[in-house]
Short mmCIF file of C-alpha atoms in Angstrom, two decimals:
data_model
loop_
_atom_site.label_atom_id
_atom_site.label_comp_id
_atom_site.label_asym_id
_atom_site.label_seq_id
_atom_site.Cartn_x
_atom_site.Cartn_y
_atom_site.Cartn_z
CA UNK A 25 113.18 92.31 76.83
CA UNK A 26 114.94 92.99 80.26
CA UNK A 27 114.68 96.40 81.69
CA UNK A 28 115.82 97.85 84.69
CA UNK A 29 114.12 99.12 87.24
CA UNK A 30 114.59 102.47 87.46
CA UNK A 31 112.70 105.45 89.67
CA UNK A 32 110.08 105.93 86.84
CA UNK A 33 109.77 102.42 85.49
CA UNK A 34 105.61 100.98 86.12
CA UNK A 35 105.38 97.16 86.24
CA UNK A 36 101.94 95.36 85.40
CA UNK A 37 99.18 95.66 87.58
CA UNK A 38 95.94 95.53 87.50
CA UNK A 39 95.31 98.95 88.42
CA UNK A 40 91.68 101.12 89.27
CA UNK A 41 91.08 104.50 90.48
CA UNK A 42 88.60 104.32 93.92
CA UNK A 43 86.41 106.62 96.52
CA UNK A 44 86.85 106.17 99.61
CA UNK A 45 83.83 107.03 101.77
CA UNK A 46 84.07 108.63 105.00
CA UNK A 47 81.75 107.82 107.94
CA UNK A 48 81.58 111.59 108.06
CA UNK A 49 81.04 112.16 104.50
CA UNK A 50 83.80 112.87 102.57
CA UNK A 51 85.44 111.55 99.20
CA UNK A 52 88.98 110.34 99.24
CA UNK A 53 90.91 109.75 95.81
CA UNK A 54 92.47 106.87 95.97
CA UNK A 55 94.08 103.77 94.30
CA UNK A 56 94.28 99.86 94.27
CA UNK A 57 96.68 98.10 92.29
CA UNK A 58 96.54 94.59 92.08
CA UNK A 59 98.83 91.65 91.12
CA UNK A 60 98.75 91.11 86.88
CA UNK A 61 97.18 87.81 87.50
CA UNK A 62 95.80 85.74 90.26
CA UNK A 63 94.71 86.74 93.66
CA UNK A 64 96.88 88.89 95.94
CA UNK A 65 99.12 87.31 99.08
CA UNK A 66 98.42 90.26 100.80
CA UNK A 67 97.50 93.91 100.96
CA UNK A 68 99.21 96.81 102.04
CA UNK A 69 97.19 99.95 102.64
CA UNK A 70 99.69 103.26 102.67
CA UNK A 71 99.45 106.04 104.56
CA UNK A 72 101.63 108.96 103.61
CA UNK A 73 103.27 111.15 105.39
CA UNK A 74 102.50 114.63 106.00
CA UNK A 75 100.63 116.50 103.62
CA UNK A 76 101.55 119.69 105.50
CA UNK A 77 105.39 118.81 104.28
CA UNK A 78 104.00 117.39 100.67
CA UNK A 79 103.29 114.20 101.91
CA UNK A 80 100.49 111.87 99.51
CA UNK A 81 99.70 109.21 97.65
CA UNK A 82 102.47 110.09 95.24
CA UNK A 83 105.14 110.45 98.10
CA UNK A 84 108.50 108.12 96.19
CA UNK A 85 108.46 105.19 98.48
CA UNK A 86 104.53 104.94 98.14
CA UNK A 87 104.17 105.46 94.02
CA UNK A 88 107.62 102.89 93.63
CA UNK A 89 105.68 100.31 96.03
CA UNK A 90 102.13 100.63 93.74
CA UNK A 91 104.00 100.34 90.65
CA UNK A 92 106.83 97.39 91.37
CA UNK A 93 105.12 95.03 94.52
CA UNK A 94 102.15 93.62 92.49
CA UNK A 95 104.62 92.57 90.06
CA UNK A 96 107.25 91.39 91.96
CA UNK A 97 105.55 90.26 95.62
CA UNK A 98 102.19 89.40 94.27
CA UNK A 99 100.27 91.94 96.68
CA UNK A 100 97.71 94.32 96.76
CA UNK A 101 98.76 97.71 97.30
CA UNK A 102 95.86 100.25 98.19
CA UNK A 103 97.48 104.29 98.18
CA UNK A 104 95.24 106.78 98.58
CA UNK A 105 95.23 110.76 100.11
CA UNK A 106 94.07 111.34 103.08
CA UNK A 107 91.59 114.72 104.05
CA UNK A 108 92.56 117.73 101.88
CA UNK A 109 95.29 116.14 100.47
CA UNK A 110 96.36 116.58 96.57
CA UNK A 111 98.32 114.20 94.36
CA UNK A 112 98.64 113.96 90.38
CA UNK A 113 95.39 111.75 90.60
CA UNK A 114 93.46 114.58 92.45
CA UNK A 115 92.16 116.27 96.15
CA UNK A 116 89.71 114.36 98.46
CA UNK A 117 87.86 116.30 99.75
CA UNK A 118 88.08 118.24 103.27
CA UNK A 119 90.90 119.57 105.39
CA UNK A 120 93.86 118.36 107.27
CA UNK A 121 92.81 117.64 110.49
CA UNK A 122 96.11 117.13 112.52
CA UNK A 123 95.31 113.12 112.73
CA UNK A 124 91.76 113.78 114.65
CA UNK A 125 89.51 113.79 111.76
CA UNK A 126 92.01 111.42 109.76
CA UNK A 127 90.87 108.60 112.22
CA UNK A 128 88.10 107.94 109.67
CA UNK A 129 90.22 108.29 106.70
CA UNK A 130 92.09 105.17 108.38
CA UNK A 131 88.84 103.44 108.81
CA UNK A 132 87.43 104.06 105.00
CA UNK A 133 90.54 102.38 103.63
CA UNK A 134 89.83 99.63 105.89
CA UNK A 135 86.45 98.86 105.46
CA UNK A 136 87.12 99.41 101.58
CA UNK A 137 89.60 96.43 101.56
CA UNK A 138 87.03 94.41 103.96
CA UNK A 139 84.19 95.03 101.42
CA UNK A 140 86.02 94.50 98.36
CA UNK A 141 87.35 90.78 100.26
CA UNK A 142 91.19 92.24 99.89
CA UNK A 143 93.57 89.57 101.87
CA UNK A 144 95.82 89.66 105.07
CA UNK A 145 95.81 93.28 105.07
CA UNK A 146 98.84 95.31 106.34
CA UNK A 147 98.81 98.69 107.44
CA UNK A 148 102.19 100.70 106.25
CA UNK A 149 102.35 104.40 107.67
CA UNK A 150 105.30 106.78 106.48
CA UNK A 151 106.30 109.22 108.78
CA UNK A 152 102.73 111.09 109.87
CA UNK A 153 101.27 107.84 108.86
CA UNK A 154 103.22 105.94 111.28
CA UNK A 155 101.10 107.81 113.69
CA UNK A 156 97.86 107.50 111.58
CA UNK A 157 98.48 103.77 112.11
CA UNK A 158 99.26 103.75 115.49
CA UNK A 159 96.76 105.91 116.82
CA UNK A 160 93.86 105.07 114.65
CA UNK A 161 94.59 101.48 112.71
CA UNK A 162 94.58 98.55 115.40
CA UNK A 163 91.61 96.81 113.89
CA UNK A 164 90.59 93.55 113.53
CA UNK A 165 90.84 93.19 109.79
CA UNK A 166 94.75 94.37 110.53
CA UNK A 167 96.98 91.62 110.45
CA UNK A 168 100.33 93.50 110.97
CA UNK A 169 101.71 97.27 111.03
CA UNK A 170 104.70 98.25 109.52
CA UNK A 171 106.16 101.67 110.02
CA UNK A 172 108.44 103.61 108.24
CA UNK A 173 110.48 106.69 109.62
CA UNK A 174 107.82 106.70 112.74
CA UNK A 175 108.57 110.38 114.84
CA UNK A 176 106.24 108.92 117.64
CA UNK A 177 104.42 112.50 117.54
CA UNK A 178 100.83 111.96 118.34
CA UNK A 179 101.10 108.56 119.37
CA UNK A 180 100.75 108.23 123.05
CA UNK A 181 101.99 105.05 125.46
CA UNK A 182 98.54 104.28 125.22
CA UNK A 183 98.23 103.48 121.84
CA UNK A 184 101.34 101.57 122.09
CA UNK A 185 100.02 99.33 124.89
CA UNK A 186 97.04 98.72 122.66
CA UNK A 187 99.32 97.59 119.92
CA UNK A 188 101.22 95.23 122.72
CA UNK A 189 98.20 93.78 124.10
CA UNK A 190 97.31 92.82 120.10
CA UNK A 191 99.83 90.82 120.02
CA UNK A 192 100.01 91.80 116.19
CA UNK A 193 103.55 91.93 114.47
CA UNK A 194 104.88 95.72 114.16
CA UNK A 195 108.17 96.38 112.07
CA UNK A 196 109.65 99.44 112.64
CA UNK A 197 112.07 100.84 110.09
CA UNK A 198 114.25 103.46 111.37
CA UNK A 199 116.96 105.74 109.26
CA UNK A 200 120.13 105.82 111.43
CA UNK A 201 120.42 110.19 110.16
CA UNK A 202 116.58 110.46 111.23
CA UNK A 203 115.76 114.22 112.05
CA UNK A 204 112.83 112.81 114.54
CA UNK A 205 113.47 109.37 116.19
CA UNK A 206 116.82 107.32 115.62
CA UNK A 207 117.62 103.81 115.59
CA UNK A 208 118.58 103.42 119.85
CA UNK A 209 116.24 105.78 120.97
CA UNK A 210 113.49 103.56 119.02
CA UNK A 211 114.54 100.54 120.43
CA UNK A 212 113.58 101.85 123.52
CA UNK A 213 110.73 103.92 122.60
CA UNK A 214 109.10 100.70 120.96
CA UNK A 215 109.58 98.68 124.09
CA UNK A 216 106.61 98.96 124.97
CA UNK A 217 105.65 96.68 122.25
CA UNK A 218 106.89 93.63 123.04
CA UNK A 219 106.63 92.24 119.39
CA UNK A 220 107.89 95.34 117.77
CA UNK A 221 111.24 95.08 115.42
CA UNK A 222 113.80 97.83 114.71
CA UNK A 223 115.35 97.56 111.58
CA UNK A 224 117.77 100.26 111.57
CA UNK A 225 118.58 101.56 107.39
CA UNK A 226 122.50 102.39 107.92
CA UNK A 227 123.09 105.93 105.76
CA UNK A 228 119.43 106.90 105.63
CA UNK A 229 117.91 109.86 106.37
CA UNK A 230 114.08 110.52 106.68
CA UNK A 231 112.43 110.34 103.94
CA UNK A 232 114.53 107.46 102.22
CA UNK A 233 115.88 109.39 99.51
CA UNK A 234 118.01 106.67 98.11
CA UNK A 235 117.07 103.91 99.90
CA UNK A 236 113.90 102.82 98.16
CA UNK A 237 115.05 99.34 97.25
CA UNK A 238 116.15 98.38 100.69
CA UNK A 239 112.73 99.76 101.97
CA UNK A 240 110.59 97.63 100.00
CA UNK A 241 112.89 94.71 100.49
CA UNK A 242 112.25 95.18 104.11
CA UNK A 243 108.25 95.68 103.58
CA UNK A 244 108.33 92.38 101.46
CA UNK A 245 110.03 90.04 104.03
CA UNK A 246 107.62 90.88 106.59
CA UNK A 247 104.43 90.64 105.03
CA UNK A 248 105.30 88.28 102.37
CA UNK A 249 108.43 86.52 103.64
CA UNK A 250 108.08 83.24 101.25
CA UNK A 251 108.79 86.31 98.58
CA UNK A 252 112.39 86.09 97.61
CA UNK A 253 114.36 89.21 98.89
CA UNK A 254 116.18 91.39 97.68
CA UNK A 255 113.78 91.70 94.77
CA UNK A 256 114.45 91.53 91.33
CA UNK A 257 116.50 95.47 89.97
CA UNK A 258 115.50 94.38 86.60
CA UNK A 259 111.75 92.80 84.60
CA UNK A 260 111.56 90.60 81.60
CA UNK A 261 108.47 91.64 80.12
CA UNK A 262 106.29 94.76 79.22
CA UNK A 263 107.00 97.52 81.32
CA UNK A 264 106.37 101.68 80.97
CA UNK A 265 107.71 104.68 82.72
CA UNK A 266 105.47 107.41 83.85
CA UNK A 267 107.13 110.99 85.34
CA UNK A 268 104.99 112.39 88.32
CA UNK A 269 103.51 115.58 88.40
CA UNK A 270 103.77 117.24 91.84
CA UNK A 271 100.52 118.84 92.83
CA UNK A 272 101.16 121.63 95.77
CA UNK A 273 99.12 120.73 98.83
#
């Protein structure tokens, strides 16, 4: 049976809830969804944006990406909610800690996918997470960064220089109707990094609304580029649908 793809529609996965342990002791709900069969290509670990603004786990982009890419990209796609953050799946534990204490949230979903042997791992911020990334994620186990809506708040030239000296491929996806950083002033901004693309999303606005499919397509062609893109907008097989419930942070 072919079925479209549609805002609600879940694609097989192979899908677990997980803890994520903090190196200063907290619990972070999480979860890892994994290709239907076979080993991944890759991983992507999210990080949402903010949870001040109803940012999680559950944020569109992030929920779409868990429930289509192991499908239809063969990766790994590890979500979770960062410190006092609430989704339909639950809180983990703690407090928003504007990006300080959030340093080992980064680290927690890193050394999970290290210990669990999860492959060419990616590190995807949204928004806030763009500077979760930035600031906090330029470890070894990283292979690439990929940023979506980045505002450049907390990150520093600093952190930039350390992504530059990396040498590590960064993606930058930029809505052209962005409230925070455009498409020209993050060309320039993201200078710094030598390596660093600007793919500007022509109509968008910040949080994507919209513009889901050309987001993942974009995601896909840089980790996974021997993935076919655009990807598939309908499924021949099993499939379910699943509404969210919106927990209040």
């Amino acid at each position: 049976m072919t079925t479209e793809i549609r805002a609600n529609t879940v694609l097989p996965a192979r899908r677990e809830s997980i803890t994520l342990h903090t190196a200063d002791g907290l619990n972070l709900v999480g979860e890892l969804s994994l290709p239907p069969e076979g080993a991944p290509k890759a991983t992507l670990v999210l990080l949402h944006p903010l949870p001040t603004h109803g940012g999680m786990m559950d944020s569109h982009l992030y929920r779409k990406a868990a429930w289509r890419l192991p499908a239809l990209a063969d990766v790994a796609v590890l979500r979770f909610n960062t410190r006092g953050t609430a989704s339909e799946a639950g809180r983990s534990d703690g407090e928003f800690d504007n990006g300080e204490g959030e340093r080992f949230d980064v680290a927690a979903a890193l050394e999970y996918a290290e210990f669990h042997d999860l492959p060419n791992v990616w590190l995807v911020g949204w928004s806030f997470g763009t500077d979760l990334a930035l600031v906090h994620g330029c470890d070894p186990l990283v292979k690439g960064l990929f940023l979506i809506s980045p505002p450049l708040r907390w990150s520093q030239p600093s952190h930039l220089q350390t992504w530059a000296e990396s040498g590590k491929p960064v993606y930058c996806l930029v809505p052209e109707h962005d409230d925070n950083l455009r498409p020209d002033e993050a060309r320039e901004r993201f200078a710094a990094i030598p390596q660093a693309k600007v793919i500007p999303v022509e109509g968008a606005k910040h949080l994507l609304v919209g513009y889901a499919e050309e987001a993942l397509d974009q995601l896909v062609a840089a980790v996974v580029p021997d993935v076919a893109t655009p990807l598939p907008r309908t499924w021949d097989g099993p499939s379910t649908t699943h509404q969210v419930t919106i927990v209040g942070n």
